[in-house]
PDB file of C-alpha atoms in Angstrom:
ATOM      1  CA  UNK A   1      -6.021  18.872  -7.754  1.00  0.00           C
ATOM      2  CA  UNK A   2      -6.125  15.209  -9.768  1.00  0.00           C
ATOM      3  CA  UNK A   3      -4.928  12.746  -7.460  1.00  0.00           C
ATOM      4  CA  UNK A   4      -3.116   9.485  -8.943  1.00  0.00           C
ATOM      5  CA  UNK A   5      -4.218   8.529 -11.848  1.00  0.00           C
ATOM      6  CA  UNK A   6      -4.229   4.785 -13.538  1.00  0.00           C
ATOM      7  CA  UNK A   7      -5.190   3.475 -17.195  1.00  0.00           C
ATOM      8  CA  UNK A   8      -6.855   1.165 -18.189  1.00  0.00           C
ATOM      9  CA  UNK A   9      -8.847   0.657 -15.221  1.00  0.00           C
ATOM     10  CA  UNK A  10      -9.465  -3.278 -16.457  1.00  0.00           C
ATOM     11  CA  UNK A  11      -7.638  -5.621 -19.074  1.00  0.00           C
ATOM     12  CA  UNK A  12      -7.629  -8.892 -19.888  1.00  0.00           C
ATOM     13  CA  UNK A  13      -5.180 -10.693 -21.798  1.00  0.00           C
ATOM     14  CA  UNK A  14      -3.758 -13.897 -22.955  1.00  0.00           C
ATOM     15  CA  UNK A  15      -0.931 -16.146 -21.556  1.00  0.00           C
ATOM     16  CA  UNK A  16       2.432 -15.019 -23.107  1.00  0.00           C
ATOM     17  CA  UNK A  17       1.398 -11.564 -24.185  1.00  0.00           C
ATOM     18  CA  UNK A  18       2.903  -8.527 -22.856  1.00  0.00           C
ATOM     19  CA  UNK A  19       0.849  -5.495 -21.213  1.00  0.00           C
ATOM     20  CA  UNK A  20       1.850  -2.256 -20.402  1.00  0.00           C
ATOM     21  CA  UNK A  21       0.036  -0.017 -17.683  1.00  0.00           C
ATOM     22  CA  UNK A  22       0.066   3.307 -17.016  1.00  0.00           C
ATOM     23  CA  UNK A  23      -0.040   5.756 -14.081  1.00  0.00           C
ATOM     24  CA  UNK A  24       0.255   9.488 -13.458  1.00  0.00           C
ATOM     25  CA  UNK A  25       1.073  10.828 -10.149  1.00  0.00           C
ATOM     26  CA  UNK A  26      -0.291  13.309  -8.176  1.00  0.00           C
ATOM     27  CA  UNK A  27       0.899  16.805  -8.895  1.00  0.00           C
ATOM     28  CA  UNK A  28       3.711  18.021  -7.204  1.00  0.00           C
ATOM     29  CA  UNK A  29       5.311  14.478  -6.530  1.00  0.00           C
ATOM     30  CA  UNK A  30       8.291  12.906  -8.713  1.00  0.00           C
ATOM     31  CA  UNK A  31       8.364   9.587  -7.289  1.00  0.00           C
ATOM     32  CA  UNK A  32       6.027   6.660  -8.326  1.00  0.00           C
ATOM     33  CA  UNK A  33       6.257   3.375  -7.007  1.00  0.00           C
ATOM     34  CA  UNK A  34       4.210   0.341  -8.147  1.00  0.00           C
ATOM     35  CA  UNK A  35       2.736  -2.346  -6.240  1.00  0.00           C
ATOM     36  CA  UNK A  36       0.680  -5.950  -7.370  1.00  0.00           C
ATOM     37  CA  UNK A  37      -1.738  -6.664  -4.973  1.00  0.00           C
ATOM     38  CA  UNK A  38      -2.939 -11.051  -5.639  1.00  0.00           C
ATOM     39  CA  UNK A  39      -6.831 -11.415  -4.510  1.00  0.00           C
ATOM     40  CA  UNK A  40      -7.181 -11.630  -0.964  1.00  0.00           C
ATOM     41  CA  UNK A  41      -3.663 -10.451  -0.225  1.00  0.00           C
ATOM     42  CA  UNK A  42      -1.628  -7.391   1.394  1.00  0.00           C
ATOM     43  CA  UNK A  43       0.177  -4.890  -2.281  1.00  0.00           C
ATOM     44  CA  UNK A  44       3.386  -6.263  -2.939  1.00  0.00           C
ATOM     45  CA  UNK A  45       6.310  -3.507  -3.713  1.00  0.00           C
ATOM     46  CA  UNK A  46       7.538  -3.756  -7.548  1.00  0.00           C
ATOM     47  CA  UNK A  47       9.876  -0.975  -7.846  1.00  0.00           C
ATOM     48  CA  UNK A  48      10.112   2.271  -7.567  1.00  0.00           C
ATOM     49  CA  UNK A  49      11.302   5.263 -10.001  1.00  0.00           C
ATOM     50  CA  UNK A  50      12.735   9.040  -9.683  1.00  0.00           C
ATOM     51  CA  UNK A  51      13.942  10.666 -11.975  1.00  0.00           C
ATOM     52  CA  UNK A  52      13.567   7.723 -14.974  1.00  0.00           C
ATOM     53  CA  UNK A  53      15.706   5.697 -12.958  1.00  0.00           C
ATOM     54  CA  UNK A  54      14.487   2.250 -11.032  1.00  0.00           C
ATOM     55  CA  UNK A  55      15.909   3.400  -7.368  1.00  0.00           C
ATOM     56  CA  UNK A  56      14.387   0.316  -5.741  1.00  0.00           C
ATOM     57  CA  UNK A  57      13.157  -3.413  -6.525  1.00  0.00           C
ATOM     58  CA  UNK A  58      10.845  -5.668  -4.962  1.00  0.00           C
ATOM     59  CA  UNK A  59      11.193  -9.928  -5.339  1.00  0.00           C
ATOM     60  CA  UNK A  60      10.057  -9.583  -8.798  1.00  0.00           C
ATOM     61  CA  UNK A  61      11.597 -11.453 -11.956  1.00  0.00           C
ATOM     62  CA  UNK A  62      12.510  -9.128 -14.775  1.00  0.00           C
ATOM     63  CA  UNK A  63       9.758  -9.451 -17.195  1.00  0.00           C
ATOM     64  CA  UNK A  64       8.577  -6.516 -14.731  1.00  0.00           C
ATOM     65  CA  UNK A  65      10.058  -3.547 -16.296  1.00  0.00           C
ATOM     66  CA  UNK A  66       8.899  -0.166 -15.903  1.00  0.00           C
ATOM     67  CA  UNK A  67       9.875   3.764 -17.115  1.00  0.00           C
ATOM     68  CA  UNK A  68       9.477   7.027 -16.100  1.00  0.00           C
ATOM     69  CA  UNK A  69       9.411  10.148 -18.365  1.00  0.00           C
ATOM     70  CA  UNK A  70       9.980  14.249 -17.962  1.00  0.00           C
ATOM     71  CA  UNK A  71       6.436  14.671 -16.342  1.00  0.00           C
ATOM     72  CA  UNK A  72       6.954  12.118 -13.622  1.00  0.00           C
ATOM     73  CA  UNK A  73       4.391   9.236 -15.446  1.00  0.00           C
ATOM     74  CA  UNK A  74       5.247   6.058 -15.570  1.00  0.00           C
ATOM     75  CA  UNK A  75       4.775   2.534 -17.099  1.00  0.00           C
ATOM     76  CA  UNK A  76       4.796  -0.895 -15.567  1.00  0.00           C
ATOM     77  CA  UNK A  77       5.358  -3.562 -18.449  1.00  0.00           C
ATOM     78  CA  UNK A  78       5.379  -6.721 -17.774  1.00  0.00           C
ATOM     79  CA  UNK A  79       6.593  -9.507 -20.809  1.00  0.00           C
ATOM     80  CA  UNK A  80       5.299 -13.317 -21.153  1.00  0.00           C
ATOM     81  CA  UNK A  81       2.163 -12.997 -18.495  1.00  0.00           C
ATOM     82  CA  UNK A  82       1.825 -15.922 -16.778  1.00  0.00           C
ATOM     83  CA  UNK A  83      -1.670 -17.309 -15.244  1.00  0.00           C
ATOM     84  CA  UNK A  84      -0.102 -15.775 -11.751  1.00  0.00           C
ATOM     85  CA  UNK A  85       0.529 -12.157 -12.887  1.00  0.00           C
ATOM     86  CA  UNK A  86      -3.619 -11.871 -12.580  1.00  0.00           C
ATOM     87  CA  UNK A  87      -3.890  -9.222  -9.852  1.00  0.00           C
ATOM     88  CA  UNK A  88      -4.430  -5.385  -9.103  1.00  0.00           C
ATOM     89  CA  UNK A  89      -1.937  -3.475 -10.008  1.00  0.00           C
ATOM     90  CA  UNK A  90      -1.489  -0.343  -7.897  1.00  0.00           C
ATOM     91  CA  UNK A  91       0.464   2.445  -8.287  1.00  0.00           C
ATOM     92  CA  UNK A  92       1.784   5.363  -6.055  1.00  0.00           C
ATOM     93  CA  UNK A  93       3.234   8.332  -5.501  1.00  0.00           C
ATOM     94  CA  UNK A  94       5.094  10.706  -3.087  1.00  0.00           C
ATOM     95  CA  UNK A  95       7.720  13.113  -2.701  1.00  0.00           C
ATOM     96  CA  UNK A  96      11.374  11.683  -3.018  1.00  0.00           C
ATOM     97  CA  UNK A  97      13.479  12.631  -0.188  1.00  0.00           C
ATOM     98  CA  UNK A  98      11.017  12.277   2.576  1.00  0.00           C
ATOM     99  CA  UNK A  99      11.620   8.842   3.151  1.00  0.00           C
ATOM    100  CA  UNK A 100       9.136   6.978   5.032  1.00  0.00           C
ATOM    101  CA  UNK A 101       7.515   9.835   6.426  1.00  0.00           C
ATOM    102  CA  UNK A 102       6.106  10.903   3.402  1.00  0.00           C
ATOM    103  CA  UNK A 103       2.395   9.654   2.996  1.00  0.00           C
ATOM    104  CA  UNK A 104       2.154   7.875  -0.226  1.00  0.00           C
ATOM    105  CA  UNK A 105      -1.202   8.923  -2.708  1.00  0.00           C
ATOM    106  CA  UNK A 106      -2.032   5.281  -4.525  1.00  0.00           C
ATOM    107  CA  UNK A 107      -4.032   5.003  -7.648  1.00  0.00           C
ATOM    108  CA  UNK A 108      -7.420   3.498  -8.352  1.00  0.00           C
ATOM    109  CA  UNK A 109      -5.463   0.485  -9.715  1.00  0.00           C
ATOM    110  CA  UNK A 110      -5.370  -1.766 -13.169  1.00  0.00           C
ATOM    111  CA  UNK A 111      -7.546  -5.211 -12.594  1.00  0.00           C
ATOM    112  CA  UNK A 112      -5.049  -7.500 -15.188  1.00  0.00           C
ATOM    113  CA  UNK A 113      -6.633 -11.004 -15.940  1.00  0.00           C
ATOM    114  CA  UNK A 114      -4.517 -13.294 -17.645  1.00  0.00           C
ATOM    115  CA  UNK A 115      -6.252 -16.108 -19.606  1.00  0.00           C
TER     116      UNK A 115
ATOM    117  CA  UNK B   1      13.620  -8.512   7.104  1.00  0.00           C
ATOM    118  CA  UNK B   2      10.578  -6.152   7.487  1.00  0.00           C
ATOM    119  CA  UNK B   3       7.580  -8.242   7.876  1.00  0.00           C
ATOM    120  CA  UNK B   4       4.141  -7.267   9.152  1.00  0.00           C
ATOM    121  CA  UNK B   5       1.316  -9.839  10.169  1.00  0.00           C
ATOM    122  CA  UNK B   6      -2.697  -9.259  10.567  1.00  0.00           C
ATOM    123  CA  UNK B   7      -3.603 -12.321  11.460  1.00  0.00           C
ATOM    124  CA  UNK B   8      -7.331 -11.231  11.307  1.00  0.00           C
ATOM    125  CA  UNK B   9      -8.057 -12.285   8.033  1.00  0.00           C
ATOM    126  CA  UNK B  10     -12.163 -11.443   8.385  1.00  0.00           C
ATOM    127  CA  UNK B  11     -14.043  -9.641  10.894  1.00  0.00           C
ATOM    128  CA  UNK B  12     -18.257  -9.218  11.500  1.00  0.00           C
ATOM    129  CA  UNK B  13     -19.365  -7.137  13.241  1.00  0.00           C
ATOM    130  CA  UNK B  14     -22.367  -5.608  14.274  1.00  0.00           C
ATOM    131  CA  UNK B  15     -23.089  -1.974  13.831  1.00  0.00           C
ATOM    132  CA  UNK B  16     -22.190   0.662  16.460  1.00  0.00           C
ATOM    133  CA  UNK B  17     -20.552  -2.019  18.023  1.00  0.00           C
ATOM    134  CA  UNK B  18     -16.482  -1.428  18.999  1.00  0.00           C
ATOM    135  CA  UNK B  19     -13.944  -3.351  16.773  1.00  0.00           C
ATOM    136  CA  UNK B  20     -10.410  -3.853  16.952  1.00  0.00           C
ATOM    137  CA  UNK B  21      -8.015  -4.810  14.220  1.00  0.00           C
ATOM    138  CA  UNK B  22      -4.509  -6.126  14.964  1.00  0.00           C
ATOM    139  CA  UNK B  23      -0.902  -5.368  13.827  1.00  0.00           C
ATOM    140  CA  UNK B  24       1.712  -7.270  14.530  1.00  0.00           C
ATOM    141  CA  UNK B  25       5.459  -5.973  12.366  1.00  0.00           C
ATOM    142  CA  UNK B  26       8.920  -7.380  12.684  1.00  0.00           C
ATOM    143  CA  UNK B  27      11.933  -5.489  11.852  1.00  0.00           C
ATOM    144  CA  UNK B  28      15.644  -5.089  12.746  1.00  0.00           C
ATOM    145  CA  UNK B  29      15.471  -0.916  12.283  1.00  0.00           C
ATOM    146  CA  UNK B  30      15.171   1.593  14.925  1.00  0.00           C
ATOM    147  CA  UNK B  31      13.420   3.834  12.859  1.00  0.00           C
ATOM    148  CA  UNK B  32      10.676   3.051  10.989  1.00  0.00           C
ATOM    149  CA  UNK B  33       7.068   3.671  10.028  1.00  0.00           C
ATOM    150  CA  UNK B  34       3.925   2.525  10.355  1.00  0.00           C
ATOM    151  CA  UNK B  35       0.566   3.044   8.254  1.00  0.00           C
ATOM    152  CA  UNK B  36      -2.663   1.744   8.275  1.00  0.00           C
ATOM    153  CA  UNK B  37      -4.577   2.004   4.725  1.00  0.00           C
ATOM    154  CA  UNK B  38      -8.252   1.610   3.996  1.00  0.00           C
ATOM    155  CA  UNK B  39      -9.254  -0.433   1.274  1.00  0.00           C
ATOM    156  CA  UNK B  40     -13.236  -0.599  -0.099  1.00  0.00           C
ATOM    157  CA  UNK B  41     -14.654  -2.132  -2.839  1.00  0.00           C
ATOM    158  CA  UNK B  42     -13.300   0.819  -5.340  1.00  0.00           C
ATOM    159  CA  UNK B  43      -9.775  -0.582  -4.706  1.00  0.00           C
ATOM    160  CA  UNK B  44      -8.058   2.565  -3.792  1.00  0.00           C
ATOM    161  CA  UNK B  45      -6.126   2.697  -1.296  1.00  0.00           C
ATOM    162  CA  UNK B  46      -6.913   5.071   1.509  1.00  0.00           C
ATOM    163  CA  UNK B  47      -4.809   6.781   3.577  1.00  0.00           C
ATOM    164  CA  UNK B  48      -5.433   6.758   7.583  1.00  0.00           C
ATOM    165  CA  UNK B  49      -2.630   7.216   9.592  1.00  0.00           C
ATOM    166  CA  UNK B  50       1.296   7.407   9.885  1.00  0.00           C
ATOM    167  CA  UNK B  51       2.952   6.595  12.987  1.00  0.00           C
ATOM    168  CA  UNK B  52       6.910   7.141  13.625  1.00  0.00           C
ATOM    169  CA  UNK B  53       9.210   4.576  15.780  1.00  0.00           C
ATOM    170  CA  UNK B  54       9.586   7.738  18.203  1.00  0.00           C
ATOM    171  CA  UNK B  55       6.431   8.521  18.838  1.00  0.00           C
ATOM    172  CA  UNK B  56       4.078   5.596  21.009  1.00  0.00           C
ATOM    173  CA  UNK B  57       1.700   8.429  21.928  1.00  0.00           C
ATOM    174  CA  UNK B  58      -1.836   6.528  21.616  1.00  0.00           C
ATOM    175  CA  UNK B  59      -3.617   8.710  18.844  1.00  0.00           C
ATOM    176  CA  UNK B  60      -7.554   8.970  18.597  1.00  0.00           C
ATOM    177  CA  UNK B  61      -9.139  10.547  15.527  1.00  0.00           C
ATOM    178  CA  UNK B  62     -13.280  11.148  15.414  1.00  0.00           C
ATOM    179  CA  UNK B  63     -14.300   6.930  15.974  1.00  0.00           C
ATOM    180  CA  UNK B  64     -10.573   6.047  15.154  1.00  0.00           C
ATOM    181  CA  UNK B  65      -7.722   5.155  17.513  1.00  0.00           C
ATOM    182  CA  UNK B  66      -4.634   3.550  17.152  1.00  0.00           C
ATOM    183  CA  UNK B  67      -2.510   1.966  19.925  1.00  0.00           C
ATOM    184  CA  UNK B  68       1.729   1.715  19.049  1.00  0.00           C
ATOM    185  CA  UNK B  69       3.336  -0.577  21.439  1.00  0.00           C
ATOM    186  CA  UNK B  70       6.640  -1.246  20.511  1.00  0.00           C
ATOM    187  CA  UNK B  71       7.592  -3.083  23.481  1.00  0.00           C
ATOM    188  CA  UNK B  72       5.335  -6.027  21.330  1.00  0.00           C
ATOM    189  CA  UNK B  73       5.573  -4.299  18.287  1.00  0.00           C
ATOM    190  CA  UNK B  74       2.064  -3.735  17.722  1.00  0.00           C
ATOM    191  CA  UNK B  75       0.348  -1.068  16.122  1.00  0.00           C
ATOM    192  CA  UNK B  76      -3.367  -2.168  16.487  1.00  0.00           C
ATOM    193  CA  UNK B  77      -6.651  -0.056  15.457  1.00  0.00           C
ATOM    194  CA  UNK B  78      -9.853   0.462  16.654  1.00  0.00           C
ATOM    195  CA  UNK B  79     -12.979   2.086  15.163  1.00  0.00           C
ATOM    196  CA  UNK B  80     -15.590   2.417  18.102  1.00  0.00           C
ATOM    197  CA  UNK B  81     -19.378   2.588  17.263  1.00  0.00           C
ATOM    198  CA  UNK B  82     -18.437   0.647  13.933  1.00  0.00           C
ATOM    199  CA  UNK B  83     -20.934   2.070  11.006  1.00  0.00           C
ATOM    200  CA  UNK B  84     -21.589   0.061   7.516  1.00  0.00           C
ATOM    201  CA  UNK B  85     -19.507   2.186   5.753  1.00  0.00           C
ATOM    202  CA  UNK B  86     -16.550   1.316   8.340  1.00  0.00           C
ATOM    203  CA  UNK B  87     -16.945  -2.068   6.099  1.00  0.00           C
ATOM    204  CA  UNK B  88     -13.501  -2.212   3.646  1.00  0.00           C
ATOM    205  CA  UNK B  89     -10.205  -4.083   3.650  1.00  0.00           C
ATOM    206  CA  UNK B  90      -7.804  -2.868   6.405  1.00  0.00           C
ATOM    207  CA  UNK B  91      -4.153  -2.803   5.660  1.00  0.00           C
ATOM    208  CA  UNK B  92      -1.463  -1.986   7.896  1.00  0.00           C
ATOM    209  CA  UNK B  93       2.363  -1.715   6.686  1.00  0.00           C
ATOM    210  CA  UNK B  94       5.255  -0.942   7.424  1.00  0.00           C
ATOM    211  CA  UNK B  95       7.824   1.637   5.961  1.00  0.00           C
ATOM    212  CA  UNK B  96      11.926   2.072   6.438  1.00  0.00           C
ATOM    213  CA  UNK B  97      13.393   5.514   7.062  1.00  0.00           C
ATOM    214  CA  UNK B  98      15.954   4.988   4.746  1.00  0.00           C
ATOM    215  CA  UNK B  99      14.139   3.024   1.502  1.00  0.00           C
ATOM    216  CA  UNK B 100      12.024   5.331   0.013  1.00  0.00           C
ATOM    217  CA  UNK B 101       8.801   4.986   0.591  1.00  0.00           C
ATOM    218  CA  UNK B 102       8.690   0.974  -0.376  1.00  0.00           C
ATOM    219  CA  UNK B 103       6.315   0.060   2.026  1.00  0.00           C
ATOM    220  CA  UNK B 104       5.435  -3.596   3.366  1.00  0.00           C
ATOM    221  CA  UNK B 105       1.957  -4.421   3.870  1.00  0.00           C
ATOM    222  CA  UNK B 106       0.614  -6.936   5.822  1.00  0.00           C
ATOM    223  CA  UNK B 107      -2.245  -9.336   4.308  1.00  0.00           C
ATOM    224  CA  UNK B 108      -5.005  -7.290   5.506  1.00  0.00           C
ATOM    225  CA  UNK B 109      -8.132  -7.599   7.695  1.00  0.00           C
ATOM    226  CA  UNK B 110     -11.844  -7.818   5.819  1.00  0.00           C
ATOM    227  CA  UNK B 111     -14.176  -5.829   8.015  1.00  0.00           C
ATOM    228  CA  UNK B 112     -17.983  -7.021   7.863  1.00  0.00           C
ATOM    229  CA  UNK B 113     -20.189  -3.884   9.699  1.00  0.00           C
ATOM    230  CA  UNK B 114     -24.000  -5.308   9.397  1.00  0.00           C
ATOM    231  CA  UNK B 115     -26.733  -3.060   9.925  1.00  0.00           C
TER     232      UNK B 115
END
């Protein structure tokens, strides 16, 4: 059973461009949520998708824009990188319904490095 | 606001000696979660424990325990007879009943074990 999945595990790109990571959940779960995690600090929450809607949004500004398709995957994209967008980027999934009780599976991450 | 503070930034330790790392949360909810996630190298995030606002019933697991206090709304965690491979980042967090899964996370505690 293939737990969360992430590609590319490592990118680097250039101030302005745009990036786009991906992440497929574990099976049997329908909800992914995304997360950026700066060096030496705590994942912070991005938003969150079911059913190829954005049910819930962290503090972020809206060059963070994500999708979801039919087989639960999803994309984080994120438009005009800036310096500060350098981070891991996590994602994770669980069951939608279960609230906080579910356990959430998280992904290997994507190390981004903007230059 | 849901905030959660490890104000533990690094720990050493010796090995098989005990170690305990500290969780501190704030929030307005009467029903909420708490996790604690294990983080090595790799970058994954591994899953530990959940704890529900309901339930302050000290929980041991193998060299793990976990003491919920709400009265000082601490959920702290101690490995006894630490081991090298005990050595990761340490994330607790906290999770609403009613938000789906978006999870807070404190800043996390880096745990040296030495041989």
């Amino acid at each position: 059973d293939a737990g969360v999945t992430q590609s590319p595990t490592h990118l680097i790109k250039t101030r302005g461009q745009q990036v786009t990571l991906r992440c497929s959940p574990k099976s049997g779960h329908d909800t992914v949520s995304w997360y950026q995690q700066a060096l030496g600090q705590g994942p912070q929450f991005i938003f969150q998708y079911y059913e190829e809607e954005e049910r819930q949004r962290g503090n972020f500004p809206d060059r963070f824009s994500g999708h979801q398709f039919p087989n639960y995957s999803s994309e984080l994209n994120v438009n005009a990188l800036l310096l500060g967008d350098s981070a891991l980027y996590l994602c994770a999934s669980s069951l939608y319904g279960t609230g906080g009780e579910d356990e959430q599976y998280f992904g290997p991450g994507t190390r981004l490095t903007v230059t | 606001a849901q905030k959660v503070t490890q104000a533990q930034t690094e720990i050493s330790v010796v090995e098989k000696e005990d170690v305990t790392l500290d969780c501190v949360y704030e929030t307005r909810d009467t029903t909420y979660y708490l996790f604690w996630y294990k983080q090595p190298p790799s970058g994954e995030l591994v899953f530990l424990i959940r704890r529900n606002s309901f339930d302050e019933q000290n929980e041991i697991s193998g060299r793990y325990s976990w003491n919920f206090q709400k009265s000082t709304s601490s959920f702290n965690f101690t490995i006894t007879a630490s081991q090298v491979v005990d050595s990761a980042v340490y994330f607790c967090a906290l999770s609403q009943l009613n938000n789906f899964n978006k999870f807070y996370f404190g800043s996390g505690t880096k745990l040296n074990v030495k041989p």
